[in-house]
mmCIF file of C-alpha atoms and ligand atoms in Angstrom:
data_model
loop_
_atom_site.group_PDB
_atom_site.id
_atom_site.type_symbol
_atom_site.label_atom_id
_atom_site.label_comp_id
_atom_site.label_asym_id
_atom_site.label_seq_id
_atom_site.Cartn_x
_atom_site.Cartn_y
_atom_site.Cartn_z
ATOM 1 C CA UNK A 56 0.000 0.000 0.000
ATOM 2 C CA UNK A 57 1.399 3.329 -1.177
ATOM 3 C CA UNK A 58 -0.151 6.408 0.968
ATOM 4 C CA UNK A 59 -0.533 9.416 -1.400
ATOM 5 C CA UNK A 60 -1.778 12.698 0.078
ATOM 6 C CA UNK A 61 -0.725 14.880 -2.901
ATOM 7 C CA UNK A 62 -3.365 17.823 -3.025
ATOM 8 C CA UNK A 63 -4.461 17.404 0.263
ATOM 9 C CA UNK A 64 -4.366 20.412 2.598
ATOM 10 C CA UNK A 65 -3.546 19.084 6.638
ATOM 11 C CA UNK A 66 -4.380 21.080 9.711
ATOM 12 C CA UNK A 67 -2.029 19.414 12.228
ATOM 13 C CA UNK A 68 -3.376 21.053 16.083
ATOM 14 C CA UNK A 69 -0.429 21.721 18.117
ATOM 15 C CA UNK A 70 1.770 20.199 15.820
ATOM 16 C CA UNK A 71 5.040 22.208 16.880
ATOM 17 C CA UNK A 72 6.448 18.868 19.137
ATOM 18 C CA UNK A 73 5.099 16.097 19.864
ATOM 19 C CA UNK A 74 3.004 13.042 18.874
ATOM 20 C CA UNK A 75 1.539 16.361 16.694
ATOM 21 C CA UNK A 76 4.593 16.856 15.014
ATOM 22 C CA UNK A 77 5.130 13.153 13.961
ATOM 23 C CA UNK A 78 1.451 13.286 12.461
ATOM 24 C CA UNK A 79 2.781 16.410 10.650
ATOM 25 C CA UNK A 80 6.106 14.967 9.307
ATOM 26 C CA UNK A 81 3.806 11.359 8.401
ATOM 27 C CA UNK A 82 1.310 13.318 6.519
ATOM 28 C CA UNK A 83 3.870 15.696 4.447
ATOM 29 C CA UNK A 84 5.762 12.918 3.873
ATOM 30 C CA UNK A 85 2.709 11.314 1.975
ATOM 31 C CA UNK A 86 2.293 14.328 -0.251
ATOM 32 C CA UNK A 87 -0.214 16.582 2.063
ATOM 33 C CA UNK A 88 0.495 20.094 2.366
ATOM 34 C CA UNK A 89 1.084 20.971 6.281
ATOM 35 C CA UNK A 90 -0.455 23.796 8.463
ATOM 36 C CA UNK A 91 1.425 23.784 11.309
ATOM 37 C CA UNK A 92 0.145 24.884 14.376
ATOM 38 C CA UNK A 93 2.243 25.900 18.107
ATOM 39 C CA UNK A 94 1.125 29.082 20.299
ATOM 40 C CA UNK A 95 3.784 30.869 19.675
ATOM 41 C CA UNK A 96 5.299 32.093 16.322
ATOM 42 C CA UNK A 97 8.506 30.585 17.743
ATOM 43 C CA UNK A 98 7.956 27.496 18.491
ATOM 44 C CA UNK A 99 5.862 27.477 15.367
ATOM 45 C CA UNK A 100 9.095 28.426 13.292
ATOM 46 C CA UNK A 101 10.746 25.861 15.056
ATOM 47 C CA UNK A 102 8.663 23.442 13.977
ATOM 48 C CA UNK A 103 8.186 24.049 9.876
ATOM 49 C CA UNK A 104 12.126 24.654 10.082
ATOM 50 C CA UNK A 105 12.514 20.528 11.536
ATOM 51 C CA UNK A 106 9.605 19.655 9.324
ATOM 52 C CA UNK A 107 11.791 21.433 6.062
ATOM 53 C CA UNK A 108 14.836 19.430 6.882
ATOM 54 C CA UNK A 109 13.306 15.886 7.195
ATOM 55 C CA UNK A 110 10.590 16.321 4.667
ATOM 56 C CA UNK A 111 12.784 18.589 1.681
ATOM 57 C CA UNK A 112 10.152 20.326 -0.373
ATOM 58 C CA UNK A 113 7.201 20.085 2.131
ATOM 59 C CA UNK A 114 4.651 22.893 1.405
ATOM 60 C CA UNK A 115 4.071 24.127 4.509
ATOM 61 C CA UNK A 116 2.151 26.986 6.586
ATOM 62 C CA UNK A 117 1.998 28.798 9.872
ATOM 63 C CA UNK A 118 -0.943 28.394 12.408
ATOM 64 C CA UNK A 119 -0.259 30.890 15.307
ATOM 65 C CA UNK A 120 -2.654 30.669 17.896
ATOM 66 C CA UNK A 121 -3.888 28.934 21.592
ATOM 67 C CA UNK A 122 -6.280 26.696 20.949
ATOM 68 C CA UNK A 123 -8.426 26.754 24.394
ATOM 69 C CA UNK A 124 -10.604 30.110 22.981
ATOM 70 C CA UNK A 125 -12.429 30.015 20.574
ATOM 71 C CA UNK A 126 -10.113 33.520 19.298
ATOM 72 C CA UNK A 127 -7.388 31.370 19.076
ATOM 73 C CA UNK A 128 -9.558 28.674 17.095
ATOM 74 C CA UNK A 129 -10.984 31.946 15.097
ATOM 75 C CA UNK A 130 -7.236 32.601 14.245
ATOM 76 C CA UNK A 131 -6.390 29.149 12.837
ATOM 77 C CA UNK A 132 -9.303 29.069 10.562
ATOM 78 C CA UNK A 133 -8.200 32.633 8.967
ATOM 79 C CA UNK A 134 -4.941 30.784 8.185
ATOM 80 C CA UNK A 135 -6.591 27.838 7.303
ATOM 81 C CA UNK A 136 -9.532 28.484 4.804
ATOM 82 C CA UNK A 137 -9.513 25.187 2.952
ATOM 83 C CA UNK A 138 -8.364 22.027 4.815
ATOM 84 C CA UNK A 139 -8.795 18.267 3.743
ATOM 85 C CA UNK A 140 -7.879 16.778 6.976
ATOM 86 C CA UNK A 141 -8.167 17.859 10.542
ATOM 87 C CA UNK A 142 -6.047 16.395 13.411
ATOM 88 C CA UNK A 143 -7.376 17.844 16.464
ATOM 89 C CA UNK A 144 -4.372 16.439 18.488
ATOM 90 C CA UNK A 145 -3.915 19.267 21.161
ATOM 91 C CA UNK A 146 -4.093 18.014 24.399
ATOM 92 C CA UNK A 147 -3.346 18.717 27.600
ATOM 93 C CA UNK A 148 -2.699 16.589 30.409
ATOM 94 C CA UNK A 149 -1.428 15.672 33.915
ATOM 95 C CA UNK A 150 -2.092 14.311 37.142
ATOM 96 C CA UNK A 151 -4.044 15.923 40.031
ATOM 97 C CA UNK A 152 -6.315 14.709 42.751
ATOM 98 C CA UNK A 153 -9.784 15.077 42.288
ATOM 99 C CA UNK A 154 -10.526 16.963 45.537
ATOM 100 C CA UNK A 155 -8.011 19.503 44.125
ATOM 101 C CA UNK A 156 -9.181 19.979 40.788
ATOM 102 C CA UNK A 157 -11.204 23.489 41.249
ATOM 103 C CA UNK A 158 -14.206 24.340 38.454
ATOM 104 C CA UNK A 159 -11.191 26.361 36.488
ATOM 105 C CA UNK A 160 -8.756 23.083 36.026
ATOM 106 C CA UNK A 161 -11.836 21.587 34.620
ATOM 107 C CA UNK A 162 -13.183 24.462 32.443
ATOM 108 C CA UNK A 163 -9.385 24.644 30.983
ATOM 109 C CA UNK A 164 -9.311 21.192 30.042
ATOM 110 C CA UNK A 165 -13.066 21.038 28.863
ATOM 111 C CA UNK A 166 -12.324 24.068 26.477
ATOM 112 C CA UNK A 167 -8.197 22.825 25.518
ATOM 113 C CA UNK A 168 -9.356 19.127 24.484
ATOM 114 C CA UNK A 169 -13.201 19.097 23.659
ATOM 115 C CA UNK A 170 -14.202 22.536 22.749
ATOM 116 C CA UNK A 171 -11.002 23.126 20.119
ATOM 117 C CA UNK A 172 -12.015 20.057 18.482
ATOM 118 C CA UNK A 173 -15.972 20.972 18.474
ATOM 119 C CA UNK A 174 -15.387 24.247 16.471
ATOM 120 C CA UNK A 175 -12.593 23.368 14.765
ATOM 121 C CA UNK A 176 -14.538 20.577 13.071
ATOM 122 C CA UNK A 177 -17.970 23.018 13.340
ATOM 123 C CA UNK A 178 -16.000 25.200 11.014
ATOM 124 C CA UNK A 179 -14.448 22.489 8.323
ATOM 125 C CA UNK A 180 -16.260 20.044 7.771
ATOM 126 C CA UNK A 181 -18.946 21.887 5.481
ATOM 127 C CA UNK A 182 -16.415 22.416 3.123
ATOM 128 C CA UNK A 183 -15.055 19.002 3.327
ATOM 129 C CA UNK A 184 -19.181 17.358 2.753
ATOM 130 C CA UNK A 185 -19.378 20.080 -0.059
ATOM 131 C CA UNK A 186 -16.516 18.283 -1.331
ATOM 132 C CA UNK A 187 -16.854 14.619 -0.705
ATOM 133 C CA UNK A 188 -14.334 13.754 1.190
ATOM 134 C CA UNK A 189 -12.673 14.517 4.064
ATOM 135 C CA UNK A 190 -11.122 12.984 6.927
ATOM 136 C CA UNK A 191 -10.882 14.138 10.397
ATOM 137 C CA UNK A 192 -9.227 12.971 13.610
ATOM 138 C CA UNK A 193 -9.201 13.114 17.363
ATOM 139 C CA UNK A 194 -6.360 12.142 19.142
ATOM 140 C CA UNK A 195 -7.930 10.936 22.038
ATOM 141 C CA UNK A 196 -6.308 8.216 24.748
ATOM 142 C CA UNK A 197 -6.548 4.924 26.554
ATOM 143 C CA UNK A 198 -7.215 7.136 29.091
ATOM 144 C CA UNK A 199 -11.049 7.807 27.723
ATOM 145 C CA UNK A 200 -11.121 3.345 28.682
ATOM 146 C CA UNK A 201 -9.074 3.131 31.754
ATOM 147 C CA UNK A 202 -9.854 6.906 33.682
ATOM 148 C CA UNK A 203 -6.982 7.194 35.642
ATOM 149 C CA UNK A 204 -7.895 7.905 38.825
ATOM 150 C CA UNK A 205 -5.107 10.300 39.365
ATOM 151 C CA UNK A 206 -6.238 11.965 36.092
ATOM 152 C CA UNK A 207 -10.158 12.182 36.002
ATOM 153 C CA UNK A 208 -10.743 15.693 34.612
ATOM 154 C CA UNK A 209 -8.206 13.942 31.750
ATOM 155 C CA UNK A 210 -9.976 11.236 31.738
ATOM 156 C CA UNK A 211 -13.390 12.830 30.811
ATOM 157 C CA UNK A 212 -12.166 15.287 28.139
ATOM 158 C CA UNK A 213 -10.606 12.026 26.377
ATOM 159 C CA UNK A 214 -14.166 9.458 26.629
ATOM 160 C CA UNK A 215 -16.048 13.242 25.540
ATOM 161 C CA UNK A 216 -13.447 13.183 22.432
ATOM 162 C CA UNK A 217 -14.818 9.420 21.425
ATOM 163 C CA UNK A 218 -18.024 10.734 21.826
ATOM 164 C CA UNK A 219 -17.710 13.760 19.861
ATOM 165 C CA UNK A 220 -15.822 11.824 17.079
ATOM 166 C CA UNK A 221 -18.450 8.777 16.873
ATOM 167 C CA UNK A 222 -21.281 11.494 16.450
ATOM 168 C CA UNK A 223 -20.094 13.709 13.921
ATOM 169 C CA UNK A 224 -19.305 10.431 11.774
ATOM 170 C CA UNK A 225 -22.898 9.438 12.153
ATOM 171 C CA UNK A 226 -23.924 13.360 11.216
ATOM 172 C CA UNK A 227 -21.476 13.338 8.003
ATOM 173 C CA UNK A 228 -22.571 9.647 6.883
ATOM 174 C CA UNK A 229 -22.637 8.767 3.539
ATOM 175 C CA UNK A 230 -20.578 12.153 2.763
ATOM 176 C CA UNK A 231 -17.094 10.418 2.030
ATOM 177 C CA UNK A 232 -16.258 11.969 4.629
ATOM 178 C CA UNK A 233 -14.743 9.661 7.425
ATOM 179 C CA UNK A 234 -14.388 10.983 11.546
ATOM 180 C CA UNK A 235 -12.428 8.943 13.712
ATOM 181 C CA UNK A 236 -10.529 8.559 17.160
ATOM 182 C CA UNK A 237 -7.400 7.142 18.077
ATOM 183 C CA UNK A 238 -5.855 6.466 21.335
ATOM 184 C CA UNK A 239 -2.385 6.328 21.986
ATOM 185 C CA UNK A 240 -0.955 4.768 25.530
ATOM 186 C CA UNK A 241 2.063 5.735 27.333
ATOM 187 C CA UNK A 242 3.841 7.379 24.399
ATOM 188 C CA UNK A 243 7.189 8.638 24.337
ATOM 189 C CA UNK A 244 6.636 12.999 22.950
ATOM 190 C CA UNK A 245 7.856 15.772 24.248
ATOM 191 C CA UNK A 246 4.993 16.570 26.938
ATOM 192 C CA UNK A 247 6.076 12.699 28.592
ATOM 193 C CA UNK A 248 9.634 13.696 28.971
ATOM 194 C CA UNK A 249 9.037 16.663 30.365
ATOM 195 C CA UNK A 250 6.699 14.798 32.742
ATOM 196 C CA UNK A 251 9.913 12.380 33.675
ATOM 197 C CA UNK A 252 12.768 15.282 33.112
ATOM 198 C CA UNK A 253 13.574 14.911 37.039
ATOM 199 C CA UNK A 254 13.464 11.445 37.130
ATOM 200 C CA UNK A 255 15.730 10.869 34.225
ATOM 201 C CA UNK A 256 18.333 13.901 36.248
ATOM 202 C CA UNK A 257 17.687 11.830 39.892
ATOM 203 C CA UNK A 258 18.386 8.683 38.480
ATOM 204 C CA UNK A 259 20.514 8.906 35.161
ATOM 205 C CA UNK A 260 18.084 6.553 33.415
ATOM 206 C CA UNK A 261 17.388 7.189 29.748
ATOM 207 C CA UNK A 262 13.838 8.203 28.873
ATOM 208 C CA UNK A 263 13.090 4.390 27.314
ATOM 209 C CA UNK A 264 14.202 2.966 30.264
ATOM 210 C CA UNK A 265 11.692 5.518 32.468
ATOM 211 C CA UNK A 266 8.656 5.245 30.501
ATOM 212 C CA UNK A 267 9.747 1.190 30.028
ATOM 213 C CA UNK A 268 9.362 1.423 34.070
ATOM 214 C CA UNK A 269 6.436 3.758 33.980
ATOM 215 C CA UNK A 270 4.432 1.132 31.839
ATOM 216 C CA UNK A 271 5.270 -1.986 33.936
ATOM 217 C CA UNK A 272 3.912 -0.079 37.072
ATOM 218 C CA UNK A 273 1.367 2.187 35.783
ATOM 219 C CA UNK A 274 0.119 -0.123 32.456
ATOM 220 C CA UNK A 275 1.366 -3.187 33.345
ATOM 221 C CA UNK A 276 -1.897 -4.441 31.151
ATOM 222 C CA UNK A 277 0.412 -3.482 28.537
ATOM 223 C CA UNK A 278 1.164 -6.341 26.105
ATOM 224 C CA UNK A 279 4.211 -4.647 24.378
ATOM 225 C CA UNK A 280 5.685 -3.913 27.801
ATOM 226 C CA UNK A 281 6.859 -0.372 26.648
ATOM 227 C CA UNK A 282 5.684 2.584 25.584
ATOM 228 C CA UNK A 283 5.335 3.732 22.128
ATOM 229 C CA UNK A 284 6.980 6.386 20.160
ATOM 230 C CA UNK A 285 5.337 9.227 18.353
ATOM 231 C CA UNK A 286 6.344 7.307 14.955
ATOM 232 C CA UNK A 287 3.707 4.375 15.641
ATOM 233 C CA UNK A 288 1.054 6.664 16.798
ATOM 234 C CA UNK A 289 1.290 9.206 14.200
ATOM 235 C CA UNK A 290 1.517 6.034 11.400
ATOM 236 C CA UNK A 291 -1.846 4.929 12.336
ATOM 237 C CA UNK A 292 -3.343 8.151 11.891
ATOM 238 C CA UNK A 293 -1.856 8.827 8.386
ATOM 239 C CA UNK A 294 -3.484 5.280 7.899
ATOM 240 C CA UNK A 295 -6.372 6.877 9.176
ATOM 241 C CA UNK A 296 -6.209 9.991 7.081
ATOM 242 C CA UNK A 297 -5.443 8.249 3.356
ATOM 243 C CA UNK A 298 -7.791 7.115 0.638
ATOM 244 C CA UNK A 299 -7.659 3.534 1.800
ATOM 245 C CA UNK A 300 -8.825 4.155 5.019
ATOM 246 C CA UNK A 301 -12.477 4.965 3.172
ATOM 247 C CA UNK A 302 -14.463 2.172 5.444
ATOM 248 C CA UNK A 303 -13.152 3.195 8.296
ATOM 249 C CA UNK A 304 -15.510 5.467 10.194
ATOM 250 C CA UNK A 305 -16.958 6.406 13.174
ATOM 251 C CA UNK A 306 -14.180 4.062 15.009
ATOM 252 C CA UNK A 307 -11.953 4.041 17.986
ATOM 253 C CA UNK A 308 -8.655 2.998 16.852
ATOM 254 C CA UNK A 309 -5.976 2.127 19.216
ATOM 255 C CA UNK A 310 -2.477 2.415 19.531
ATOM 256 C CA UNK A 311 -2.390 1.571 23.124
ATOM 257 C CA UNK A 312 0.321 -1.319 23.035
ATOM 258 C CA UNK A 313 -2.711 -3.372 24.108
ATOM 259 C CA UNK A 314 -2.942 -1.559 27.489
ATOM 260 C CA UNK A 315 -6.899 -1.796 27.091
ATOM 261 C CA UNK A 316 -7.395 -5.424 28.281
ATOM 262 C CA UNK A 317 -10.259 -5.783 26.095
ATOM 263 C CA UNK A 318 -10.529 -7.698 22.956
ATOM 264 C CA UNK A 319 -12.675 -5.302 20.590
HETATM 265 P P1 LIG B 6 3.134 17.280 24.063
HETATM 266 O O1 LIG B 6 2.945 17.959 25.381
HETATM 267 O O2 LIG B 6 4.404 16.557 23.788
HETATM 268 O O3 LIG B 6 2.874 18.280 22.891
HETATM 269 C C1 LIG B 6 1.672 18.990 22.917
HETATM 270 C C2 LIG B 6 1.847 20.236 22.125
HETATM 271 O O4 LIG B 6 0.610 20.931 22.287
HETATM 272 C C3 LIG B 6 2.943 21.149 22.624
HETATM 273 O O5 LIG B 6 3.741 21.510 21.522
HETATM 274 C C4 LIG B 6 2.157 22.335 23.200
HETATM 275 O O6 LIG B 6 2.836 23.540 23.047
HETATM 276 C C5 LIG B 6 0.875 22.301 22.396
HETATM 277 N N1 LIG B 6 -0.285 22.911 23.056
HETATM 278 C C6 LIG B 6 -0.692 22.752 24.336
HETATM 279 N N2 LIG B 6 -1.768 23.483 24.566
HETATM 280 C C7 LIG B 6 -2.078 24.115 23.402
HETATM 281 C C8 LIG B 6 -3.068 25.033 23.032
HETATM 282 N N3 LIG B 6 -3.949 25.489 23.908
HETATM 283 N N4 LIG B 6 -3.094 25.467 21.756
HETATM 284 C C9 LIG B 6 -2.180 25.065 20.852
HETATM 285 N N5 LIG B 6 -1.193 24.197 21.170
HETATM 286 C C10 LIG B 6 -1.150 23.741 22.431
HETATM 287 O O7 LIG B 6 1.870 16.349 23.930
HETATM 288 P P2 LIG B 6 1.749 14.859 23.369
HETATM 289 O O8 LIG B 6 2.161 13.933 24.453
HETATM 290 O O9 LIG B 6 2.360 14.777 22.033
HETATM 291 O O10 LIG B 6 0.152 14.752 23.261
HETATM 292 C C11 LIG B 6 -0.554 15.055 22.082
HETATM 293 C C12 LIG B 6 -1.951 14.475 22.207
HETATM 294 O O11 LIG B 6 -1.854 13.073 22.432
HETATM 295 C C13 LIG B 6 -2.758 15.056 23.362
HETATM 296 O O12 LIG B 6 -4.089 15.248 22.953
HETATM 297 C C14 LIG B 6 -2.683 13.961 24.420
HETATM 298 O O13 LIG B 6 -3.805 13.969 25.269
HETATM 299 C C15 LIG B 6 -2.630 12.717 23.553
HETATM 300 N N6 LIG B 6 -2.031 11.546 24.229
HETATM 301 C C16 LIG B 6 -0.716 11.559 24.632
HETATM 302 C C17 LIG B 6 -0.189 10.437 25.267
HETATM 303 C C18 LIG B 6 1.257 10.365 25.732
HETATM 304 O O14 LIG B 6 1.615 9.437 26.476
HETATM 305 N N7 LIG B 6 2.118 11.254 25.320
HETATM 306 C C19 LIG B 6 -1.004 9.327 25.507
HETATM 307 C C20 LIG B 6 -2.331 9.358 25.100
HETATM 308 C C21 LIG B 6 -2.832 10.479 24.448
#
């Protein structure tokens, strides 16, 4: 199977690092024309600068803007008139007790991981129906399966995302265009390492070796015994996002290394 994205237009969500910025690289390296998206015109320059030197030639545009208003999602779309394929892949996440988590925590998360994805996909996918085909894609998480109690205000945001994406599949039916979901586990991006930076200084452990550890205690459902890189996730959504993917919709795809003990 030969992926072939040529003509397509991509709008990557905080695709700057990242599990974002391997769907980015996957997708221009099939052909698709990148809109790269970071909160700040730096980072964002970063970014298309490390996406020019792997991919040579990539056509690729700028996407300044926070995602968790909808002015920042208002900003995005100006720079982003005509897109093909939407990854709404920014996320944000990390662990805090529930008696803790005030009504702001929440509201940041609801409006960071649902609400970017609600108008982002409000806003393209009439263009993409007009069309015929589109494809659009939540990154979601194991985490919308197995809430983490440490993480429930996580948690929610990712099951809302599954919910979200398995709706607007059945609203869009029959279009050619396809909405899915797919949930990484443990995987290695930037946002993990930063997670296990002191760790890795205490103990002088590389980051494999941590989030190796960090599976067998946390996951230890996991069947690959490791977590995964950004490569394998972001393959399965370029999967996700070609032509051959067309009978795939309305589905919950993991790349969870099998952490899910369930068999469908
Ligand atoms: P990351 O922290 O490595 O990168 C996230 C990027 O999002 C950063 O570049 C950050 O600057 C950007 N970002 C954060 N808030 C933003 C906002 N409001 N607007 C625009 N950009 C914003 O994250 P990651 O680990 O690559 O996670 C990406 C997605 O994958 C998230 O939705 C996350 O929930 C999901 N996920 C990650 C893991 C994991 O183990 N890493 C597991 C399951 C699901």
């Amino acid at each position: 199977m030969k992926i072939d994205l040529t003509g397509k237009v991509a709008l990557v969500t905080a695709s700057t690092g990242g599990i974002g910025f391997a769907i980015a690289r996957g997708l221009a390296e099939s052909g698709a024309e990148v809109i790269v998206n970071g909160r700040s015109t730096e980072s964002v320059n970063k970014g298309i600068q490390q996406l020019q030197q792997v991919v040579p030639g990539v056509q690729v545009r700028a996407a300044v803007a926070d995602l968790s208003a909808p002015d920042g999602v208002d900003a995005v779309l100006r720079a982003a008139s005509r897109v093909d394929i939407l990854v709404n892949n920014a996320g944000i996440y990390g662990q805090k007790d529930f008696y803790s988590t005030d009504d702001e925590t929440w509201e940041t998360y609801w409006q960071t991981n649902v609400m970017s994805g609600v108008r982002l996909s409000r806003a393209l996918l009439p263009g993409m129906v007009q069309k015929g085909w589109g494809r659009v894609v939540f990154i979601s998480s194991e985490s919308a399966c197995n809430i983490p109690a440490d993480m429930i205000h996580y948690g929610v945001t990712k099951t809302a995302q599954l919910a979200l994406a398995r709706g607007l599949a059945k609203f869009v039916a029959g279009s050619g265009v396809t909405v899915n979901s797919v949930l990484p586990g443990p995987t290695m991006s930037d946002g993990f390492a930063s997670m296990m930076k002191d760790e890795m200084e205490k103990t002088g452990k590389s980051l494999e070796q941590l989030a190796k550890e960090f599976v067998m205690a946390n996951r230890p459902s996991s069947v690959i015994q490791r977590a995964a890189t950004v490569e394998e996730v972001a393959n399965m959504v370029v999967y996700v996002c070609s032509t051959q993917a067309s009978a795939t919709s309305g589905a919950a795809l993991r790349v969870d290394g099998g952490v899910v003990d369930d068999i469908i």
